[in-house]
Short mmCIF file of N, CA, C and O in Angstrom, two decimals:
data_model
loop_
_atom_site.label_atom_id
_atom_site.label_comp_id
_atom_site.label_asym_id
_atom_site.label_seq_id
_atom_site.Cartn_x
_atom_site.Cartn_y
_atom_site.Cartn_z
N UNK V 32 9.07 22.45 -8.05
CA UNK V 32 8.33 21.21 -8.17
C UNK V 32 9.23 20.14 -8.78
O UNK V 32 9.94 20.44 -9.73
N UNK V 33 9.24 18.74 -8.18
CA UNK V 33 10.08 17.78 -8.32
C UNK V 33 9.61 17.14 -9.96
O UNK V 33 8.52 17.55 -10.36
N UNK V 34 10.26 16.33 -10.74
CA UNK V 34 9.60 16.12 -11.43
C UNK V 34 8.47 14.21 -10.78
O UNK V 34 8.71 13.55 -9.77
N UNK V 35 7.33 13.92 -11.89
CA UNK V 35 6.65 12.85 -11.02
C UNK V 35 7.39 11.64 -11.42
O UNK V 35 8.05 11.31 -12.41
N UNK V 36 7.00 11.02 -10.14
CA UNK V 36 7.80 9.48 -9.79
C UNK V 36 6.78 8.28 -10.14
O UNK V 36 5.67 8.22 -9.61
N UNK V 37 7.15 7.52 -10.89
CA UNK V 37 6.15 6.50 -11.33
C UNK V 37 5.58 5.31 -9.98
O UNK V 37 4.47 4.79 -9.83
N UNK V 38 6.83 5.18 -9.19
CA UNK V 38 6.33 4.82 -8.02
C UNK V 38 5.10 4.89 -7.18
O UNK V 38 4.38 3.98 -6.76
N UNK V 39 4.99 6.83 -6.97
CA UNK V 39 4.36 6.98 -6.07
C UNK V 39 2.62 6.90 -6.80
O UNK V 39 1.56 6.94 -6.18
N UNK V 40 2.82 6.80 -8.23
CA UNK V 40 1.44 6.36 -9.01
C UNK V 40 1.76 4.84 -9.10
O UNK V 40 0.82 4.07 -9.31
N UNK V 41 2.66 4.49 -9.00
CA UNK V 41 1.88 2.16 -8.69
C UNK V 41 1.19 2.27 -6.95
O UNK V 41 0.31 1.55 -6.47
N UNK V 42 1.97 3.45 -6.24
CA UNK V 42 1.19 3.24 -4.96
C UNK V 42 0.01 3.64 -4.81
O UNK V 42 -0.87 3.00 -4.23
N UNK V 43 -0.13 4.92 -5.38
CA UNK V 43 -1.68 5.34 -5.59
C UNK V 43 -2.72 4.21 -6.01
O UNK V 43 -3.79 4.07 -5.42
N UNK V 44 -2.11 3.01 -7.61
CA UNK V 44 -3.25 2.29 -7.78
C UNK V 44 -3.16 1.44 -7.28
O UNK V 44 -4.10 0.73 -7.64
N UNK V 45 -2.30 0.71 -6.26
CA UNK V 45 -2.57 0.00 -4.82
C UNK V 45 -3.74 0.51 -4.23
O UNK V 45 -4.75 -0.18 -4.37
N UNK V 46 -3.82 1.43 -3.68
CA UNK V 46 -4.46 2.09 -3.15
C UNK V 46 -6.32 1.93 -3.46
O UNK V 46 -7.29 1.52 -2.82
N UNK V 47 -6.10 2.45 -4.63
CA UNK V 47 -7.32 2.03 -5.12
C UNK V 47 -7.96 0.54 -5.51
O UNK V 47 -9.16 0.32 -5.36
N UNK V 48 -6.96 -0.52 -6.04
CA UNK V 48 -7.37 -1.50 -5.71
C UNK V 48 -8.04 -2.04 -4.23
O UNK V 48 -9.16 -2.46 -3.97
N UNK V 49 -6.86 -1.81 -3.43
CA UNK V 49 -7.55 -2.20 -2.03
C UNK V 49 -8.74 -1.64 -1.68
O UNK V 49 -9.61 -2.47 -1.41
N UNK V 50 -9.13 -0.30 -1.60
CA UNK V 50 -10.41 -0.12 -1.81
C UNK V 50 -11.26 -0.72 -2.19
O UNK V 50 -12.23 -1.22 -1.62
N UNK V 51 -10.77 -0.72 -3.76
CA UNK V 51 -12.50 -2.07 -4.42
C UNK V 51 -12.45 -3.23 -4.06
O UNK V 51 -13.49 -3.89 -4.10
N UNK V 52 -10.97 -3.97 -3.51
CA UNK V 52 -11.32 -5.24 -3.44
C UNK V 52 -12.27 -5.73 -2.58
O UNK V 52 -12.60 -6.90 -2.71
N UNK V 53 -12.84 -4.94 -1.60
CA UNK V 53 -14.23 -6.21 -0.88
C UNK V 53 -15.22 -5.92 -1.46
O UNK V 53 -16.17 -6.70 -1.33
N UNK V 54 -15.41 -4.47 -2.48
CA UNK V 54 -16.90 -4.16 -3.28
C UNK V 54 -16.73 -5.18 -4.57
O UNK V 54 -17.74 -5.81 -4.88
N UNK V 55 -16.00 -5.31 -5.04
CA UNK V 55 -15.65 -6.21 -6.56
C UNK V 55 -15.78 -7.28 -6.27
O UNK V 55 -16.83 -7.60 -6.81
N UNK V 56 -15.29 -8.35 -5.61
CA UNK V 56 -15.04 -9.56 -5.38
C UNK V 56 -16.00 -10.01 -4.37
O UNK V 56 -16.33 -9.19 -3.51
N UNK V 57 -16.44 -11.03 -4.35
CA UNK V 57 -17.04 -11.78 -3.75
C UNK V 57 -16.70 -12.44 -2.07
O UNK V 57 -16.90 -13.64 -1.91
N UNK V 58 -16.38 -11.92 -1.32
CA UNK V 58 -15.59 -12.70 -0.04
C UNK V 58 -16.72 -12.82 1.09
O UNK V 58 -17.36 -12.07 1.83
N UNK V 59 -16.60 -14.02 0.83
CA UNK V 59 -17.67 -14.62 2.13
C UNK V 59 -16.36 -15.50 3.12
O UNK V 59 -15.47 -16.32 2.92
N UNK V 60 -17.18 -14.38 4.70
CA UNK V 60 -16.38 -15.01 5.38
C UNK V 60 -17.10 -16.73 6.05
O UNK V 60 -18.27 -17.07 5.87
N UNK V 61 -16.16 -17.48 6.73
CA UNK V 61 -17.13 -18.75 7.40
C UNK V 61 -18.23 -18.35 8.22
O UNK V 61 -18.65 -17.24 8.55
N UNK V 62 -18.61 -19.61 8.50
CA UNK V 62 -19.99 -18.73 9.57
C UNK V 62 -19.58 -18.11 10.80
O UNK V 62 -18.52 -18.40 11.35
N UNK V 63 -20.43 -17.25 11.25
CA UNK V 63 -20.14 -16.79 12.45
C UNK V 63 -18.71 -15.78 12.39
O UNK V 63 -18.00 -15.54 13.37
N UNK V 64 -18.55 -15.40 11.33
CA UNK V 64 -17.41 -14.37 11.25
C UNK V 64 -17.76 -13.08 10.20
O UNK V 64 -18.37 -13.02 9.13
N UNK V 65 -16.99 -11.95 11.12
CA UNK V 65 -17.66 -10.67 10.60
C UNK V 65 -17.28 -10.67 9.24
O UNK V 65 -16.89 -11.79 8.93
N UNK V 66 -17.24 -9.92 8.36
CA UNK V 66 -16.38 -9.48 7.30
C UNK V 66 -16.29 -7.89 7.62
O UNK V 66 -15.60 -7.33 6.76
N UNK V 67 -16.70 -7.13 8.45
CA UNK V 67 -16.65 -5.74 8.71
C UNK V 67 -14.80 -5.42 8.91
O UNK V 67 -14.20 -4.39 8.58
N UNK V 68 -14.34 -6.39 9.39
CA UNK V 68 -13.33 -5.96 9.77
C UNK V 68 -12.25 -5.98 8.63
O UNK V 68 -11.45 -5.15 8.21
N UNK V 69 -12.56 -7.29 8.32
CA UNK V 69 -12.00 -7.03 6.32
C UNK V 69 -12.22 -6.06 5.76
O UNK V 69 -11.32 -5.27 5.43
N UNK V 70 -13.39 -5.89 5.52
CA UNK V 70 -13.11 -4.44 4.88
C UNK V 70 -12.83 -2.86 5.30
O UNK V 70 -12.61 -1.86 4.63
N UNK V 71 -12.91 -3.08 6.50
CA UNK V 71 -12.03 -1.80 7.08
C UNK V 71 -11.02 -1.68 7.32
O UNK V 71 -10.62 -0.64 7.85
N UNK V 72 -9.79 -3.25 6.86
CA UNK V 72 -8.94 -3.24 6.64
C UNK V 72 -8.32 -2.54 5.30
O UNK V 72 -7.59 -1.55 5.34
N UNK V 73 -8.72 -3.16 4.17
CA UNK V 73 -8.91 -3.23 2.59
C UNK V 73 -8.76 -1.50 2.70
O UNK V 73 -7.66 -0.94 2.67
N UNK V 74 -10.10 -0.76 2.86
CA UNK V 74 -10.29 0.53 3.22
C UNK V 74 -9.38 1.49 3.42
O UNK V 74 -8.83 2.13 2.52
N UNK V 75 -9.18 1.61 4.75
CA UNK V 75 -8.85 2.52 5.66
C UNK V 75 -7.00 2.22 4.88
O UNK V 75 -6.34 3.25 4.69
N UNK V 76 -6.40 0.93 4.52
CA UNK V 76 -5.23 1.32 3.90
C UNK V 76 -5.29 1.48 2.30
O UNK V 76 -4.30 1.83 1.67
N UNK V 77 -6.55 1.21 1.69
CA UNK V 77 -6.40 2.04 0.71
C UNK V 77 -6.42 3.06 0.62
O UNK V 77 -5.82 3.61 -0.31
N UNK V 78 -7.11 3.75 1.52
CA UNK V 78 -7.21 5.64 1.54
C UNK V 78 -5.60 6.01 2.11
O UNK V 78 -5.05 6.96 1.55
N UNK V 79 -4.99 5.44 3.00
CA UNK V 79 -4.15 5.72 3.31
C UNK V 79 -3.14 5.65 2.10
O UNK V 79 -2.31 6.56 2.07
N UNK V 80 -3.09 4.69 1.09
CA UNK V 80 -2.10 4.81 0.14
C UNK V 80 -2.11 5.53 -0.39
O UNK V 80 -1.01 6.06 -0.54
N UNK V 81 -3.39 6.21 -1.18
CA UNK V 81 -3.78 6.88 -2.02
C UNK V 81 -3.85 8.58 -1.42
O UNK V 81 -4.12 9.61 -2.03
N UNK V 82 -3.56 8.39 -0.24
CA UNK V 82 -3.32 9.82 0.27
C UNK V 82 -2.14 10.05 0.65
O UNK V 82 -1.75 11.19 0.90
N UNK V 83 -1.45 9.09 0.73
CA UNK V 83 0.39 8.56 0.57
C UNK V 83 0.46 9.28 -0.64
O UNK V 83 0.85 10.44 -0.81
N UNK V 84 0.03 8.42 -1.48
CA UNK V 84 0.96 8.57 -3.42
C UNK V 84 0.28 9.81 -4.27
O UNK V 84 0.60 10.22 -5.38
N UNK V 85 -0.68 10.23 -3.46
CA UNK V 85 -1.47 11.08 -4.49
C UNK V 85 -0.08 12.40 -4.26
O UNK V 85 0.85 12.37 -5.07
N UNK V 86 -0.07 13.23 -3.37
CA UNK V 86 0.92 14.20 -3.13
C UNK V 86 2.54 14.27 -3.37
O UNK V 86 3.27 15.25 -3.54
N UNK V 87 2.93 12.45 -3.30
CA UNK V 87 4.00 12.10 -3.01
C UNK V 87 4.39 12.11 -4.92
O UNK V 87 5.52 11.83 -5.30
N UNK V 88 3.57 12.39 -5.63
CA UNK V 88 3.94 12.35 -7.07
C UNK V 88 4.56 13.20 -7.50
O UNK V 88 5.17 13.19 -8.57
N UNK V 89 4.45 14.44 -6.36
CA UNK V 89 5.04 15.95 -6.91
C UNK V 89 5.78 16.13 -6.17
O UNK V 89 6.87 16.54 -6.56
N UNK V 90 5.55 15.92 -4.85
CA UNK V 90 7.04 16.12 -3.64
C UNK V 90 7.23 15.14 -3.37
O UNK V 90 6.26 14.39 -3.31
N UNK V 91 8.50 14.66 -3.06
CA UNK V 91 9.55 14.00 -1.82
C UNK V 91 9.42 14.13 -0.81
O UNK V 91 9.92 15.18 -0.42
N UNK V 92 8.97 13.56 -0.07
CA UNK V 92 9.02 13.66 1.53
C UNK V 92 9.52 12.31 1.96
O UNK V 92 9.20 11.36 1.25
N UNK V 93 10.28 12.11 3.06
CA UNK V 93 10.65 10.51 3.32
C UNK V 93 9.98 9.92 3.93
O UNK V 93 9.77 8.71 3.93
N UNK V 94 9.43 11.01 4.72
CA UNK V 94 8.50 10.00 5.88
C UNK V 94 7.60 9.73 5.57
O UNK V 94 7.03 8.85 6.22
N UNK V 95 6.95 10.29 4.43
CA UNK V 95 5.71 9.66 3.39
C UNK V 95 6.44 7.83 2.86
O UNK V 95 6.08 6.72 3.26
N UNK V 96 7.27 8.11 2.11
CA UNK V 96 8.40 6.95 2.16
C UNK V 96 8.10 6.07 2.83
O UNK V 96 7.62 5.09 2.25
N UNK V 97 8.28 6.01 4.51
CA UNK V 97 8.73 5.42 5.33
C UNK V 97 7.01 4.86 5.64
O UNK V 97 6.79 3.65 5.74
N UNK V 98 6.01 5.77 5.77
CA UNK V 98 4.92 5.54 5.78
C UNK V 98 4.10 4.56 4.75
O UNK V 98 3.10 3.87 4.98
N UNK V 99 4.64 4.69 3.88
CA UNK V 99 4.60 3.26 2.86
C UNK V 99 5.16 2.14 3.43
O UNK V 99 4.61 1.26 4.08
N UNK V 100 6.46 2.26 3.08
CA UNK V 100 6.77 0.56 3.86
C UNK V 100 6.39 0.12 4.90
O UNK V 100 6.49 -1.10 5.01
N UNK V 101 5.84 0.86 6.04
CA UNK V 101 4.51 0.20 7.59
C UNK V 101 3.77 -0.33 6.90
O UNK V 101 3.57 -1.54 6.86
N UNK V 102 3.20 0.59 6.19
CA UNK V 102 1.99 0.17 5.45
C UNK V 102 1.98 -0.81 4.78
O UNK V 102 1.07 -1.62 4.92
N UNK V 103 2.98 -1.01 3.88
CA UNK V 103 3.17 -2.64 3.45
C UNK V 103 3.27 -4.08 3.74
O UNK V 103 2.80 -5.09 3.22
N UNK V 104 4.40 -3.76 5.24
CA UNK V 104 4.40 -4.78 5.91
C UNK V 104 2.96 -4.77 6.78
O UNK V 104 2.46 -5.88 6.96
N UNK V 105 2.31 -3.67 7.29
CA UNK V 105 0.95 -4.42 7.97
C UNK V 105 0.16 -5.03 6.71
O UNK V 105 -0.07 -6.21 6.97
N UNK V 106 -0.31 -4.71 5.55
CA UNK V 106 -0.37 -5.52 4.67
C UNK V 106 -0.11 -6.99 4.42
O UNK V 106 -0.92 -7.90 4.26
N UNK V 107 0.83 -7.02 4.43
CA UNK V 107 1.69 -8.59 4.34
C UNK V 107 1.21 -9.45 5.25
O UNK V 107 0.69 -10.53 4.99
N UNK V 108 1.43 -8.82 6.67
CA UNK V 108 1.33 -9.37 8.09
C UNK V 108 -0.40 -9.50 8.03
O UNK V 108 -0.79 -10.54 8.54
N UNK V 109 -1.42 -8.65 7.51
CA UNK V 109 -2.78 -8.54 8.17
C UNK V 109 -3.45 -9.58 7.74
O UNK V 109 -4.17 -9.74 8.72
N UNK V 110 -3.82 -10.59 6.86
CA UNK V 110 -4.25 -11.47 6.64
C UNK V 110 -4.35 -12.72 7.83
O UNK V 110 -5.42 -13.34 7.84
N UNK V 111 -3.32 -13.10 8.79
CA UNK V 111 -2.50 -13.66 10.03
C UNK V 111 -3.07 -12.89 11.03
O UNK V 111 -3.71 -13.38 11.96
N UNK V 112 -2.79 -11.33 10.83
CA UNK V 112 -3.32 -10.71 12.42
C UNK V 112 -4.36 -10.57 12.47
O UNK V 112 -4.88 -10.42 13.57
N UNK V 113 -5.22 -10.55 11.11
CA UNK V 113 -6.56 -9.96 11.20
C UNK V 113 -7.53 -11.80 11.35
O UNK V 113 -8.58 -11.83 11.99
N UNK V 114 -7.26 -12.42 11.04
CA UNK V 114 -6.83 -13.52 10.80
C UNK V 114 -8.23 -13.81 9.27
O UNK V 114 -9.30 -14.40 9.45
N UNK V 115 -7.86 -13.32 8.14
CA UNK V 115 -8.12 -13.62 6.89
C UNK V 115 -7.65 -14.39 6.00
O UNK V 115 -7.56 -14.10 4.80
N UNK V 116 -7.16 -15.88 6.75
CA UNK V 116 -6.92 -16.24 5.50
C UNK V 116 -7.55 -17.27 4.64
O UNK V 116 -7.21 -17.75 3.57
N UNK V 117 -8.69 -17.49 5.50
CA UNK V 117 -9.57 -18.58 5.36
C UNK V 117 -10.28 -17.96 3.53
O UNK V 117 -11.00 -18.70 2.85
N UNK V 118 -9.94 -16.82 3.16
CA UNK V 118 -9.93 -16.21 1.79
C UNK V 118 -9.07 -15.93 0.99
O UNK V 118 -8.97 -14.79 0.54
N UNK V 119 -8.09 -17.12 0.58
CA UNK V 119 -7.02 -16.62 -0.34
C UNK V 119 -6.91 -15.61 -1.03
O UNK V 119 -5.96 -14.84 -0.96
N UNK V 120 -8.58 -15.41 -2.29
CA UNK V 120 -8.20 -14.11 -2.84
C UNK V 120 -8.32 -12.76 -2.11
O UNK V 120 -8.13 -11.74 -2.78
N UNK V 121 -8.57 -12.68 -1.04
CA UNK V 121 -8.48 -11.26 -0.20
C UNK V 121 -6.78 -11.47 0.42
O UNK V 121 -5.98 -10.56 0.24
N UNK V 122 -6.47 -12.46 0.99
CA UNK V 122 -5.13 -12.50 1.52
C UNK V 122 -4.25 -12.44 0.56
O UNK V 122 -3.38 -11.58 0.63
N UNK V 123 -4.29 -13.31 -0.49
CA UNK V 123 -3.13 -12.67 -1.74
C UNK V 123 -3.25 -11.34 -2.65
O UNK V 123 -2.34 -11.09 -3.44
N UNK V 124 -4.35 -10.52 -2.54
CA UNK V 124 -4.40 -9.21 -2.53
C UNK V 124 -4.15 -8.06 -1.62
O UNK V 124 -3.89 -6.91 -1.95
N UNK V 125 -4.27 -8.60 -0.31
CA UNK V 125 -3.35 -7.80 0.52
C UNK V 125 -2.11 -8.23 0.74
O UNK V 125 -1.57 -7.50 1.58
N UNK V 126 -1.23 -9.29 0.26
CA UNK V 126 -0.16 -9.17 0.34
C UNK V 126 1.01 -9.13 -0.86
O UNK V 126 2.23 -9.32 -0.92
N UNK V 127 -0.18 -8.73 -1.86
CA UNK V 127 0.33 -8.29 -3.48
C UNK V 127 0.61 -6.81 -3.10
O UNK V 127 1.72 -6.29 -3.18
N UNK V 128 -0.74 -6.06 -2.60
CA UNK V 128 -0.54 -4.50 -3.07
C UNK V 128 0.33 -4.17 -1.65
O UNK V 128 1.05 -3.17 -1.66
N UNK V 129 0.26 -5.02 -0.45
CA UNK V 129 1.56 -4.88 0.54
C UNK V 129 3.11 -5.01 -0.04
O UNK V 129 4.10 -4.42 0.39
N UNK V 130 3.05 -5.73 -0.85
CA UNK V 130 4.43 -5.84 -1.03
C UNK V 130 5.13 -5.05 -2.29
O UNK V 130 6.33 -4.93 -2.53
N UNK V 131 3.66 -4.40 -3.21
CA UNK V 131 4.13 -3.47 -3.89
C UNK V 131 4.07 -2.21 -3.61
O UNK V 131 4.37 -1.31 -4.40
N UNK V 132 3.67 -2.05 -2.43
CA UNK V 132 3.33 -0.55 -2.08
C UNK V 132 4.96 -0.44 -0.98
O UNK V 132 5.52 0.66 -0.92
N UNK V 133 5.43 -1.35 -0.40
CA UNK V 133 6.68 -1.34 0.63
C UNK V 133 7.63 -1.20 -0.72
O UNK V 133 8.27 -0.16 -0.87
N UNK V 134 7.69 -1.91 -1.38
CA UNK V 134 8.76 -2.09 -2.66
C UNK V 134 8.72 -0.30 -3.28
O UNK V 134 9.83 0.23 -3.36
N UNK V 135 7.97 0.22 -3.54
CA UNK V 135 7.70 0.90 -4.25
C UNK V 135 8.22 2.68 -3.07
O UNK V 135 8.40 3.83 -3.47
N UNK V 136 8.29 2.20 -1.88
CA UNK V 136 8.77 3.35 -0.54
C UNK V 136 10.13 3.13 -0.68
O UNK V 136 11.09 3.90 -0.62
N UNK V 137 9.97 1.21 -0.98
CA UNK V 137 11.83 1.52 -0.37
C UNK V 137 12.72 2.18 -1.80
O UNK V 137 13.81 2.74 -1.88
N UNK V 138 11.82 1.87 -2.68
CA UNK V 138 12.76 2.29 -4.16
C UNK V 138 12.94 3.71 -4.01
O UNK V 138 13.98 4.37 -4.03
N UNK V 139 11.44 4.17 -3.83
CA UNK V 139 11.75 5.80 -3.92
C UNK V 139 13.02 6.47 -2.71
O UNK V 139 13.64 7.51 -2.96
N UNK V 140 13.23 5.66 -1.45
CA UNK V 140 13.70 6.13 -0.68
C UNK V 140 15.39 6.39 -1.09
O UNK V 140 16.13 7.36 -0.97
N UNK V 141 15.64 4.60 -1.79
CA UNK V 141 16.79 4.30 -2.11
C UNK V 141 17.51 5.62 -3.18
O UNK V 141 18.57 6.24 -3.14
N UNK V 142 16.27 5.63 -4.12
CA UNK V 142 16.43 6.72 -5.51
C UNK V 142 16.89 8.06 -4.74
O UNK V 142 18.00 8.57 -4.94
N UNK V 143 15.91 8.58 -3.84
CA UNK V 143 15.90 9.70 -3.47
C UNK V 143 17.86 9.92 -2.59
O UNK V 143 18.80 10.67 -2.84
N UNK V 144 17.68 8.99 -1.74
CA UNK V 144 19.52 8.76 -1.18
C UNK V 144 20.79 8.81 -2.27
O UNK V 144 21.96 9.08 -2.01
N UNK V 145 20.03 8.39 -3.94
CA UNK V 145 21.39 8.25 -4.59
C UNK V 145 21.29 9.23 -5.25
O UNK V 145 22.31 9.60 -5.83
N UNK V 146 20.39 9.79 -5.38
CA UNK V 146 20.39 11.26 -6.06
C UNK V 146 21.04 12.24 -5.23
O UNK V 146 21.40 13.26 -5.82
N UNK V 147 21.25 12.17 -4.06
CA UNK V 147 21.80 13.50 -3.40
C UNK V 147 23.45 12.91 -2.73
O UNK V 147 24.27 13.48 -2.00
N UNK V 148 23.46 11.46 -3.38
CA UNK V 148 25.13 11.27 -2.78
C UNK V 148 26.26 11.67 -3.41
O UNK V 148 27.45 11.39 -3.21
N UNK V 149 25.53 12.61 -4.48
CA UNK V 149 26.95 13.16 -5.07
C UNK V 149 27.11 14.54 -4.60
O UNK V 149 28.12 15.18 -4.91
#
């Protein structure tokens, strides 16, 4: 057993933030627009982080890694694709815990490469 990486617990509470953020906060979309899809955004990549970082605390795997930083950049990017931005605080929360959850893959990845270059 590896010892745990503080990383893959800031990604875990990414994770869980995104989750609460459409139950906590208030986001009304304009008229005539769903919010279903917001929050099955929010959702579906918070479970995904949190099923990223929960395992990834005890093992190394890269492609868990690598599976973070997608995940970050669709983050970053989903506010635009999903097209949310008519809600700052939902769009600067997905592209807070996007850019700490990619930051947080590429560190471990980087760490994990300099640990074995000797």
């Amino acid at each position: 057993m590896e010892r745990m990486h503080f990383q893959d617990g800031i990604t875990l509470v990414a994770g869980v933030v995104l989750v609460a953020t459409p139950f906590v906060f208030a986001i009304t979309p304009p008229e005539g627009m769903s919010l279903t899809l917001l929050i099955a955004n929010f959702a579906i990549a918070g479970v995904a982080a949190i099923i990223l970082g929960a395992p990834a605390l005890f093992y190394f795997r890269k492609w868990e890694e690598w599976l973070d930083i997608v995940l970050g950049v669709w983050l970053v990017a989903s506010p635009w694709v999903l097209g949310f931005t008519y809600s700052p605080m939902a769009m600067w929360i997905a592209i807070a815990c996007g850019i700490v959850i990619a930051a947080m893959g590429i560190w471990r990845t980087v760490e994990e490469n300099g640990e074995h270059a000797y």
